[in-house]
Coordinates of C-alpha atoms in Angstrom, one line a residue:
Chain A
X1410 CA -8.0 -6.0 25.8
X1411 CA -4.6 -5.4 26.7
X1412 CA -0.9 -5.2 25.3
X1413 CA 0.1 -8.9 24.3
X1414 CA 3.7 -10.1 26.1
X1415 CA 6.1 -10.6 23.1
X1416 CA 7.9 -14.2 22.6
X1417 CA 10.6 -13.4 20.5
X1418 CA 13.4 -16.1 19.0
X1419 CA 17.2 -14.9 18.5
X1420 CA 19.3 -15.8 16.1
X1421 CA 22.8 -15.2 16.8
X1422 CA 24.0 -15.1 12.8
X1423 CA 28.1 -15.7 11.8
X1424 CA 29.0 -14.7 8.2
X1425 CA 25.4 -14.4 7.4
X1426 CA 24.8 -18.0 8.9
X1427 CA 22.7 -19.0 12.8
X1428 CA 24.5 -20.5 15.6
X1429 CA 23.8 -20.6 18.8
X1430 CA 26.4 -20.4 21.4
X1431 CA 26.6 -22.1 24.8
X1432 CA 27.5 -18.9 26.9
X1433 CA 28.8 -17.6 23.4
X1434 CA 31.4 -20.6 23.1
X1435 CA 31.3 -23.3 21.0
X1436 CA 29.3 -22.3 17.7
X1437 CA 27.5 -25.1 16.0
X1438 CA 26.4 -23.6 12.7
X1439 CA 22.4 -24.6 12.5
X1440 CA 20.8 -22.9 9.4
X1441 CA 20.1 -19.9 6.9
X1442 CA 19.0 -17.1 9.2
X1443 CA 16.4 -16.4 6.4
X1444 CA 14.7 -19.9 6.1
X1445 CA 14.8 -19.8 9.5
X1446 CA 12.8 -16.2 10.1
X1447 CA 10.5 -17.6 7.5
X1448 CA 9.7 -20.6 10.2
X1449 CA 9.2 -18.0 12.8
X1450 CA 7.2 -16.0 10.9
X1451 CA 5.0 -18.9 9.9
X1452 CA 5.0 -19.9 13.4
X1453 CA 3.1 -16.9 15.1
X1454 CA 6.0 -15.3 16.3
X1455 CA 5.7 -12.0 18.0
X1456 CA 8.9 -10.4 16.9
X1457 CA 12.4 -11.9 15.8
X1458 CA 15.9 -11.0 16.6
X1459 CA 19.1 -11.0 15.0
X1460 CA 22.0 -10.7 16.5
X1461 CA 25.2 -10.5 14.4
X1462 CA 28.1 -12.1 16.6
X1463 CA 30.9 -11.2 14.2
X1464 CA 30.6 -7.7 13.5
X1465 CA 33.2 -6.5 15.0
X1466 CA 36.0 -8.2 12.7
X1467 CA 35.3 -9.9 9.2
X1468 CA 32.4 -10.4 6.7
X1469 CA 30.3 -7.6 8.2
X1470 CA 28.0 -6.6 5.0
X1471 CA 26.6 -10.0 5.1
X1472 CA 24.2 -9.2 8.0
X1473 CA 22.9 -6.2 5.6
X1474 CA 21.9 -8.7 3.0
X1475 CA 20.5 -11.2 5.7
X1476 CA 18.1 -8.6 6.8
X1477 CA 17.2 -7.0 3.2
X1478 CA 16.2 -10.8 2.5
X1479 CA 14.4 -11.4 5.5
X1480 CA 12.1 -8.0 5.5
X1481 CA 11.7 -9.7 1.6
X1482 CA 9.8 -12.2 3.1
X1483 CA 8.6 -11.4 7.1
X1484 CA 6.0 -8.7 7.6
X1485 CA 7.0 -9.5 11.7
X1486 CA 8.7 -6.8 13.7
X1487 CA 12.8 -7.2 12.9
X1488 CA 15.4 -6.1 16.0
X1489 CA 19.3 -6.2 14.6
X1490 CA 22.2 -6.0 16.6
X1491 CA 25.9 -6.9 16.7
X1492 CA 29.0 -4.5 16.0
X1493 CA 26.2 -1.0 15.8
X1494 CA 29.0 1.3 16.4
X1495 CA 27.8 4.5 14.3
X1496 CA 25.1 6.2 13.2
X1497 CA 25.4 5.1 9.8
X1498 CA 25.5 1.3 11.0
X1499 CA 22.3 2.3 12.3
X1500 CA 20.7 3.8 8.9
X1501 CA 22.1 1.2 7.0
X1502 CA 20.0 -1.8 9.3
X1503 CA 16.9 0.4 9.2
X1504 CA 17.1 0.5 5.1
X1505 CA 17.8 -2.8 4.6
X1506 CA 14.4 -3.1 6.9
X1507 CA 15.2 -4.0 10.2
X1508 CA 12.7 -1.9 13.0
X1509 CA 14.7 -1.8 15.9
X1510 CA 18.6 -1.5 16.0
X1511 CA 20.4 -2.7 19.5
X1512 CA 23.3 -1.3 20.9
X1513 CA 25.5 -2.8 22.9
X1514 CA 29.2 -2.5 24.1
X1515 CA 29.0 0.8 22.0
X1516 CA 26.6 2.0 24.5
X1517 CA 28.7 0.9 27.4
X1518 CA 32.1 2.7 25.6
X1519 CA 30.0 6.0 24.8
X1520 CA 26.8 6.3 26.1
X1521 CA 26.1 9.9 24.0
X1522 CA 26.3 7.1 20.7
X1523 CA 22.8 5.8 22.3
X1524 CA 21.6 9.3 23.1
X1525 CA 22.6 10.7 19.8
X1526 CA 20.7 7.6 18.1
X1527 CA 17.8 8.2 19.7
X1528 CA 17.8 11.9 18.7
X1529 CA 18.2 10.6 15.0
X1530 CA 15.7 7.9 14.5
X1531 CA 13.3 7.9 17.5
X1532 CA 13.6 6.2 21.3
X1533 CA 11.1 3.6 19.8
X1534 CA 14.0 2.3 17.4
X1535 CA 16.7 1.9 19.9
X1536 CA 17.3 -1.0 21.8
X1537 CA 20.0 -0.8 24.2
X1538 CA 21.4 -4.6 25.2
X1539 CA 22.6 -5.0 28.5
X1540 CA 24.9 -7.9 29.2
X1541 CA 25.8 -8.5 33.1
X1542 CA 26.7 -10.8 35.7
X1543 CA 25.8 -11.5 39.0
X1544 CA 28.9 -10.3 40.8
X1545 CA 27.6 -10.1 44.7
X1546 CA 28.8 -13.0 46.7
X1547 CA 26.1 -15.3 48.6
X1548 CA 24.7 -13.4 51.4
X1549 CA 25.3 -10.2 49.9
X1550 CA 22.9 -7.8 48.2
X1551 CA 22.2 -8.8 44.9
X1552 CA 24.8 -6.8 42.4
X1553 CA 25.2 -7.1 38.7
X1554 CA 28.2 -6.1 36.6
X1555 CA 28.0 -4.8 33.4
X1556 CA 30.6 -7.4 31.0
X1557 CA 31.3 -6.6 27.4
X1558 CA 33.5 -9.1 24.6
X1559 CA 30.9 -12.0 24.8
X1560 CA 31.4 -12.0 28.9
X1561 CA 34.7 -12.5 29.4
X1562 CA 35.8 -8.6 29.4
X1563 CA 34.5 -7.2 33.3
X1564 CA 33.6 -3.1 33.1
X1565 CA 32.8 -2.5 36.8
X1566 CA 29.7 -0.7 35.9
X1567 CA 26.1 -1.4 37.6
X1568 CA 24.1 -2.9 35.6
X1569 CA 21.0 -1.1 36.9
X1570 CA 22.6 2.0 37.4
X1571 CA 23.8 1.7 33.5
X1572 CA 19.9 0.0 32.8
X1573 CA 18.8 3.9 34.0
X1574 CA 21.3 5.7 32.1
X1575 CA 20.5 4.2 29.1
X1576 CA 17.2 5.2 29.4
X1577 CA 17.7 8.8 30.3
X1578 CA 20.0 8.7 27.1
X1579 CA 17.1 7.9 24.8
X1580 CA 17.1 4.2 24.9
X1581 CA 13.3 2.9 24.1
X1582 CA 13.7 -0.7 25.4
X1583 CA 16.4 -2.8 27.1
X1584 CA 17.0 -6.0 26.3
X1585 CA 18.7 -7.7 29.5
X1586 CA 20.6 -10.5 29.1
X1587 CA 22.5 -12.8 32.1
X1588 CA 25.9 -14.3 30.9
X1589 CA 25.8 -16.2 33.8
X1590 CA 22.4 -18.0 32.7
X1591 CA 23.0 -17.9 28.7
X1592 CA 22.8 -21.1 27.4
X1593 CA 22.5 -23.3 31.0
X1594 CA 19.1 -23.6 30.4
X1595 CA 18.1 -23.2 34.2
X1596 CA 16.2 -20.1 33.3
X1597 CA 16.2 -16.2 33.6
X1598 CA 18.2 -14.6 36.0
X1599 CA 14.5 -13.3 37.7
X1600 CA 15.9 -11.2 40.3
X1601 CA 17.9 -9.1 37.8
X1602 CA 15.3 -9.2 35.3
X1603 CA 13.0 -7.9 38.2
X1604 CA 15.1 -5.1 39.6
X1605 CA 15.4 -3.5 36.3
X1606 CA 12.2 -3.5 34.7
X1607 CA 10.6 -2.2 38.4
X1608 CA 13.1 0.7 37.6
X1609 CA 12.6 2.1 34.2
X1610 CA 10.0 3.3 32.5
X1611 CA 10.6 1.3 29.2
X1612 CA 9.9 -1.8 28.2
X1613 CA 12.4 -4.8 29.1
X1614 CA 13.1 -8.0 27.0
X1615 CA 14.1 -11.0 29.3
X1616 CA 17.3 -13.2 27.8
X1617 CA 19.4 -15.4 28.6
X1618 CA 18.8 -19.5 29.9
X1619 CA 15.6 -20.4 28.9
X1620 CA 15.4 -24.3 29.0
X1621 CA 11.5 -25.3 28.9
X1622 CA 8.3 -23.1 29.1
X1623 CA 8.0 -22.4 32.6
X1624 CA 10.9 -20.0 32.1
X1625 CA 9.3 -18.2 30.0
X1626 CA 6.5 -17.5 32.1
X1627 CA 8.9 -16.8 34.9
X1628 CA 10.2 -14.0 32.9
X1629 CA 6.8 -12.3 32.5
X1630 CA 5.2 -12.7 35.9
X1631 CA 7.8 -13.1 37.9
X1632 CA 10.6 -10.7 36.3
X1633 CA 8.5 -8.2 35.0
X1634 CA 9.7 -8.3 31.7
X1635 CA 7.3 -7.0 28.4
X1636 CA 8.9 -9.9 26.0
X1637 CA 10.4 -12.9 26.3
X1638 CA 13.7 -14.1 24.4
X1639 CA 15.0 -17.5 23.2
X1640 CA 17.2 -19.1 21.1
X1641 CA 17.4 -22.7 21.7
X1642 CA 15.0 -23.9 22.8
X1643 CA 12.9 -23.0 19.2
X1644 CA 16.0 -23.4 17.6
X1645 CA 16.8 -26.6 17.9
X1646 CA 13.2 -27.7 17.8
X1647 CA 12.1 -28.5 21.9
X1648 CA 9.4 -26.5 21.7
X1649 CA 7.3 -24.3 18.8
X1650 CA 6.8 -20.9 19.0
X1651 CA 3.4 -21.5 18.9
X1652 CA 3.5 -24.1 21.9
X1653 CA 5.3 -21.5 24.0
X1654 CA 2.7 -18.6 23.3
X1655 CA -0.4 -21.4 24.2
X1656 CA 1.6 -22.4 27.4
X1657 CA 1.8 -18.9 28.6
X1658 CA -1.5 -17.8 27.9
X1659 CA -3.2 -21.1 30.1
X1660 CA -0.7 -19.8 32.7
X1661 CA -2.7 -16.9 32.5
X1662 CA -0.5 -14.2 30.5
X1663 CA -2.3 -12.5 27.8
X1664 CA -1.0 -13.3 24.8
X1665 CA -1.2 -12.9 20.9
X1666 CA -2.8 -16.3 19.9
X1667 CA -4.0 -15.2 15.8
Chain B
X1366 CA -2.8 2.0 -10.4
X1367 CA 0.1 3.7 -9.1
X1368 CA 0.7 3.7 -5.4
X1369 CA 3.2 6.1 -4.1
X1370 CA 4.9 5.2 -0.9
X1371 CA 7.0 8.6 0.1
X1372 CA 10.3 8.4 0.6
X1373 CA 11.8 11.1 2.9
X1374 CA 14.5 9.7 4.4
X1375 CA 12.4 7.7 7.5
X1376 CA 13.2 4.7 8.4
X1377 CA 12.2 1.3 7.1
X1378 CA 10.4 1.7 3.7
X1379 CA 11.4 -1.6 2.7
X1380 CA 9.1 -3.7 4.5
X1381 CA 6.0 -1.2 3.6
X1382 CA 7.0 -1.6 0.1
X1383 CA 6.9 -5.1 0.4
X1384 CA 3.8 -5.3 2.6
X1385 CA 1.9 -3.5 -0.1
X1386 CA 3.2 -5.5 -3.3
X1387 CA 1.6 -9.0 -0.9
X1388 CA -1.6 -7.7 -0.6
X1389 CA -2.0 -6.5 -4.3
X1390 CA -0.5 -9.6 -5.5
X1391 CA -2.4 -12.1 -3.2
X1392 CA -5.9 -9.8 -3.9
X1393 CA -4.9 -9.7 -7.8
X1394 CA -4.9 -6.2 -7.6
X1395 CA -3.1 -4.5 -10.2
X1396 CA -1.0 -2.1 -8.6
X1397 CA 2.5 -0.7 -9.2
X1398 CA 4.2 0.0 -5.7
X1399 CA 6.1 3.0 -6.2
X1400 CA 8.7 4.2 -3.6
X1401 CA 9.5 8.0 -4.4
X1402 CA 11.0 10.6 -2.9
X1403 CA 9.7 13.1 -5.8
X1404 CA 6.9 15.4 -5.4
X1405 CA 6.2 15.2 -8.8
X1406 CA 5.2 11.0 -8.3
X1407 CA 3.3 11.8 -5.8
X1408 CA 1.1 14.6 -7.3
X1409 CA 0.0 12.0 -10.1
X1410 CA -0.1 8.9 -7.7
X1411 CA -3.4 7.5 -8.0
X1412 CA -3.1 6.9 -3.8
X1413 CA -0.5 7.6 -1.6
X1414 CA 0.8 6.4 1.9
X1415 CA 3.5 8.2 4.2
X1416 CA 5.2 6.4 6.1
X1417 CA 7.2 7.3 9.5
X1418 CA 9.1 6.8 12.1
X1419 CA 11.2 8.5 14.6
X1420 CA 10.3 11.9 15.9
X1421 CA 7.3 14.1 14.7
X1422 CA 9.3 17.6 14.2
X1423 CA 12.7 15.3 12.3
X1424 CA 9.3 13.9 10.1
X1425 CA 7.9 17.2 9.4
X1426 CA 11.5 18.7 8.7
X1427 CA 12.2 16.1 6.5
X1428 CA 8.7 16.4 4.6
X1429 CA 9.6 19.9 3.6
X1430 CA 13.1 19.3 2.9
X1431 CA 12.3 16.9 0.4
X1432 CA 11.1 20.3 -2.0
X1433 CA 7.4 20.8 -2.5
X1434 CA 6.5 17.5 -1.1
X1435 CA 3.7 18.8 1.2
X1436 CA 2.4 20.8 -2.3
X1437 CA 2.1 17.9 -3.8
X1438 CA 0.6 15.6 -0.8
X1439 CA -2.0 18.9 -0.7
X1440 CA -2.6 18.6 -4.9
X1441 CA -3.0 14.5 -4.8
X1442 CA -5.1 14.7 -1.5
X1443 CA -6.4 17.6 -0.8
X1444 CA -7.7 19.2 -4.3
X1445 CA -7.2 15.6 -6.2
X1446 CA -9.1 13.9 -3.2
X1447 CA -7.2 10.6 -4.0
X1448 CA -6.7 8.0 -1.2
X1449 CA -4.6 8.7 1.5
X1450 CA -2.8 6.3 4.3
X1451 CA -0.5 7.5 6.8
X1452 CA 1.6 5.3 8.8
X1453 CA 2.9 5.8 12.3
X1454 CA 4.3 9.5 12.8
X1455 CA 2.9 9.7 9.1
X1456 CA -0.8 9.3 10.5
X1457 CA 0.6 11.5 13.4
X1458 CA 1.9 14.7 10.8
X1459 CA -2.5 14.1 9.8
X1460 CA -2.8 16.3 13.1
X1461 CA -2.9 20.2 13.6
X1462 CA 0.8 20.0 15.4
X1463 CA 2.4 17.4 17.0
X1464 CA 3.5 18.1 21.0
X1465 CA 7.1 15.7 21.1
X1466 CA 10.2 18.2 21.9
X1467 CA 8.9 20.8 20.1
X1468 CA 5.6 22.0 19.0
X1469 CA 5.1 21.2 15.4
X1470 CA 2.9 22.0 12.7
X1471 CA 1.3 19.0 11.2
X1472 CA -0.8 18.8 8.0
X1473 CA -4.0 20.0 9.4
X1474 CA -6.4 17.1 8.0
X1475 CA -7.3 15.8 11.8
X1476 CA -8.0 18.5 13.8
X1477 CA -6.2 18.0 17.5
X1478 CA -2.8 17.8 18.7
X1479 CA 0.1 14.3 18.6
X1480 CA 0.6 14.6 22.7
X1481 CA 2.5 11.6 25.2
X1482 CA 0.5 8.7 26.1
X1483 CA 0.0 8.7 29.7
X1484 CA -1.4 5.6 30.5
X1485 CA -4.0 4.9 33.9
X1486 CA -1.9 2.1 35.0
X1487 CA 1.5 3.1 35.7
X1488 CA 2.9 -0.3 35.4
X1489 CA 2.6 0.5 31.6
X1490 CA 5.6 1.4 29.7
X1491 CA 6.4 3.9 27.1
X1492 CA 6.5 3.0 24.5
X1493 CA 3.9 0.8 23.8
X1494 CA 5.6 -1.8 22.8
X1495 CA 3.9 -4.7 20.3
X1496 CA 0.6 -6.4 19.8
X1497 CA -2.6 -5.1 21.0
X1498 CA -6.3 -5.7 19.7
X1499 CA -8.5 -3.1 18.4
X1500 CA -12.3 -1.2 19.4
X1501 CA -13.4 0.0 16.5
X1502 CA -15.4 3.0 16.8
X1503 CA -17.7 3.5 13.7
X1504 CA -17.4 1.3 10.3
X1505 CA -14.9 2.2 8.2
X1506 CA -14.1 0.6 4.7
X1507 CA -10.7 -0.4 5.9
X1508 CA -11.7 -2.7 8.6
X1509 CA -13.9 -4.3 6.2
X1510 CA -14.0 -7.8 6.9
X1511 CA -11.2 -7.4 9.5
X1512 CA -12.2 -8.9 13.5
X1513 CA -11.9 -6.2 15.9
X1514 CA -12.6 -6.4 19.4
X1515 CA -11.4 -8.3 22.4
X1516 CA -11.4 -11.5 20.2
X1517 CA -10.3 -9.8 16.9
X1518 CA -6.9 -9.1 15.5
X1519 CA -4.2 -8.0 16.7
X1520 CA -2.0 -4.4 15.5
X1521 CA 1.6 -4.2 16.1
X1522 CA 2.4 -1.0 17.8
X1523 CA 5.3 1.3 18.7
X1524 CA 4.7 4.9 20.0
X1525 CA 4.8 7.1 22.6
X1526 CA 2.7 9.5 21.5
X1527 CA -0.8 9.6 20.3
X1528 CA -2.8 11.8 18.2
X1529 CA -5.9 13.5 20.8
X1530 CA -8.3 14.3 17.6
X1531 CA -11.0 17.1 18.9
X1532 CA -13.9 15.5 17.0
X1533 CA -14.3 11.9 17.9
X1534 CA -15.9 11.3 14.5
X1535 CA -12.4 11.3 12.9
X1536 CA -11.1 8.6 14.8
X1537 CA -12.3 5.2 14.0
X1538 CA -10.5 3.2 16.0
X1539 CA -8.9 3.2 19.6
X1540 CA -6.0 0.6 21.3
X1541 CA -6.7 0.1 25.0
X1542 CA -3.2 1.0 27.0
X1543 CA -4.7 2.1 30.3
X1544 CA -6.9 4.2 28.9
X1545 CA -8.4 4.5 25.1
X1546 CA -5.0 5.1 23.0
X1547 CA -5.9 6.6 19.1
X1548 CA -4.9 3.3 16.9
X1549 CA -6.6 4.9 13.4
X1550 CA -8.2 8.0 12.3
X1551 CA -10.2 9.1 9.3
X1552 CA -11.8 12.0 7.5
X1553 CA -13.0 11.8 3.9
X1554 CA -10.5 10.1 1.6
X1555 CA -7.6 10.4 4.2
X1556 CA -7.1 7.7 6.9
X1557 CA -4.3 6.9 9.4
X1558 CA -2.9 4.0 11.3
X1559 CA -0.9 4.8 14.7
X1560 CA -0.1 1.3 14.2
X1561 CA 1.8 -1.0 11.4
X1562 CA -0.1 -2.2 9.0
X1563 CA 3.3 -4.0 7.0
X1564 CA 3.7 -5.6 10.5
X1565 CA 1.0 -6.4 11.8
X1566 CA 0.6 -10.0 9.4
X1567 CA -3.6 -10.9 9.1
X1568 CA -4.6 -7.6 10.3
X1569 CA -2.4 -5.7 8.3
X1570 CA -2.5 -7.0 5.1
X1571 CA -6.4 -7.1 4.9
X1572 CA -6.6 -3.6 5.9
X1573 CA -3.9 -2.5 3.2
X1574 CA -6.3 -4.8 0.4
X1575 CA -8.9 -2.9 1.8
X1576 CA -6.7 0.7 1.4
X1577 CA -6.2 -0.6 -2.1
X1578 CA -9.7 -1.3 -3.0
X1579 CA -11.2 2.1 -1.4
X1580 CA -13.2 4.6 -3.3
X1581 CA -13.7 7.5 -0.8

């Protein structure tokens, strides 16, 4: 008896609609985010995530109503981020019924926002998401920069020194994604998966480059992450959800199999 | 039947509500689902559930701000002795005081103290995070029917904290997180679930059926 690792599909969601970017370029629109969180549900998975790509500018009510619809019809665990920027952005995701709320270049701009969450609605509710990139050259020790605007925006921060002070701030979970890796398909960038979760106390959600299931076990045993997320791959139909969480568990990671 | 689910300003009440209209539905139970923040509801609720989330001593502050809410959870449960589920930091507040910040007076219905996890194995994290099986200590009418053990079903969880009950009779059923972890207590007609029954899918809704059907 032990705690399960977590596989949990993203949906990055446009005017209330799923894409999936390749490194967050090139949106092909692939579904209603509520049909699809009803497949997931269906499908045994662990937890889902939404991720609201547009927030910052237009149409941003319509990720309210996607989540109101979804918690209609999903008794899974619901994370929501994209454009959280105040504490009401926050209360208004919880009440619609999302669980979890990530944070993301808000957290970079002001890290109090994440502390001051926290305070408000529990560590356990606050996800903080970490977007980097491997900016050490080859032969050097392994360094990862903190990049905000879908990657293309550099912050010089650490990424695990910022992974630690998000903690300290409150944050109860990181999820870590590589730009570098996002959408290649060549798998999680382990290392930097690795160094982080090693570090901090809280649990850490691999993302970013899964193409087939091995990754996904990589991510677990090798990178020390809690949870496992992917878009694609169960997007786009390579693999169920349920043939992911059978493949980890005979590659001997305990896993929810009800 | 009216089931009052309290509303104090915690969190996500929409996918309890919802949880709880399934299982009466799919059980053909009739049951109106009834999502109140007034005392008055709650007095004459035929069961009630609190939710939670968040921190104990923001839960308990925002039970008494909502006025004469604990009066009434003490006249339904306490003289009325109807059913009673709490959920998360609402199974927590069941304790004597809660131990997170601040100390904090709970209800007083499970003697003991809400106090950090601190898991054996310090690979663990805080929180525990997601799905974890159950080992059921003693029968209870909730897990009626419901597969607990190594094999059984799995609970979704998210806490850091745990309720530390003195008398082990009150709690039926313990999570393993290096160490035995409180997952659900119970005295009488009041029961608690550290973990989320309107998320945790199979478990879940057969234990809230089973929470509708109880006659403590």
């Amino acid at each position: 008896m032990t705690l399960k690792a977590r596989v949990i599909p993203c949906l990055d969601v446009k005017d209330g609609r799923v894409v999936k970017g390749v490194s967050f370029v090139n949106l092909v629109d692939a579904g209603d985010p509520v049909e699809s969180a009803k497949a997931y549900d269906a499908a045994g998975a662990d937890e889902l995530c939404f991720l609201d790509i547009t927030a910052s500018s237009d149409n941003r009510d319509t990720i309210f109503d996607v989540v109101a619809r979804t918690a209609e019809h999903c008794f899974m665990p619901l994370t929501v981020g994209g454009g959280v920027r105040a504490i009401a952005d926050i209360r208004k995701l919880l009440l619609a019924g999302a669980d979890k709320v990530s944070i993301n270049s808000a957290a970079v701009k002001d890290p109090d926002f994440v502390a001051e969450a926290a305070d408000k609605f529990g560590n356990q509710c606050i996800v903080v998401s970490i977007d980097s990139k491997k900016v050490s050259k080859e032969g050097e020790e392994d360094r990862w920069e903190i990049f905000t605007h879908g990657g293309r925006q550099a912050t010089g921060i650490d990424a695990v020194a910022f992974a630690e002070k998000m903690v300290e701030r409150g944050a109860g979970e990181l999820l870590l994604t590589s730009m570098d890796r996002d959408g290649q398909k060549g798998g999680y960038d382990i290392a930097l998966t690795r160094t982080i979760a090693d570090r901090v106390p809280v649990p850490v959600i691999a993302s970013g480059g899964v193409g087939n299931l091995d990754h996904l076990v990589e991510g677990i045993r090798d990178g020390h992450a809690t949870a496992v997320l992917a878009a694609s791959i169960f997007h786009f139909g390579t693999y169920t959800v349920g043939e992911a969480k059978r493949y980890m568990a005979d590659h001997g990671i305990a896993m929810r199999l009800d | 039947m009216r089931v009052a689910i309290i509303d104090y300003g915690s969190g996500n009440l929409r996918s309890a509500t919802k949880a709880f209209e399934r299982a009466a539905r799919e059980a053909s139970i009739e049951a109106e689902i009834d999502l109140t923040d007034r005392p008055e509801r709650v007095a004459s609720a035929d069961r009630v559930v609190l939710p939670g989330v968040g921190a104990y001593a923001d839960c308990r502050r925002g039970l008494d701000a909502a006025g004469g809410m604990t009066e009434a959870l003490r006249e339904a449960i306490e003289l009325g002795g109807r059913p009673f589920l709490g959920i998360c930091v609402g199974m927590q507040l069941m304790s004597s005081r809660g131990l997170e910040k601040t100390v904090t007076a709970g209800l007083d219905w499970i003697p003991g103290d809400v106090v950090p996890m601190q898991p054996g194995d310090p690979a663990l994290k805080i929180p525990q995070i997601g799905w974890n099986t159950l080992t059921l200590h003693r029968e209870h009418p909730l897990f009626s029917g419901i597969p607990t053990g190594d094999g059984g079903l799995h609970a979704y969880f998210v806490h850091s904290y745990h309720l530390q009950a003195e008398n082990p009779d009150d709690v039926v059923a313990t999570v393993d997180y290096g160490g035995p972890t409180t997952a659900f207590v119970a005295r009488d007609n009041k029961a608690g679930a550290q973990f989320h029954p309107e998320k945790s899918q199979m478990l879940g809704l057969a234990l809230i059926t089973n929470f509708l059907r109880w006659k403590p």
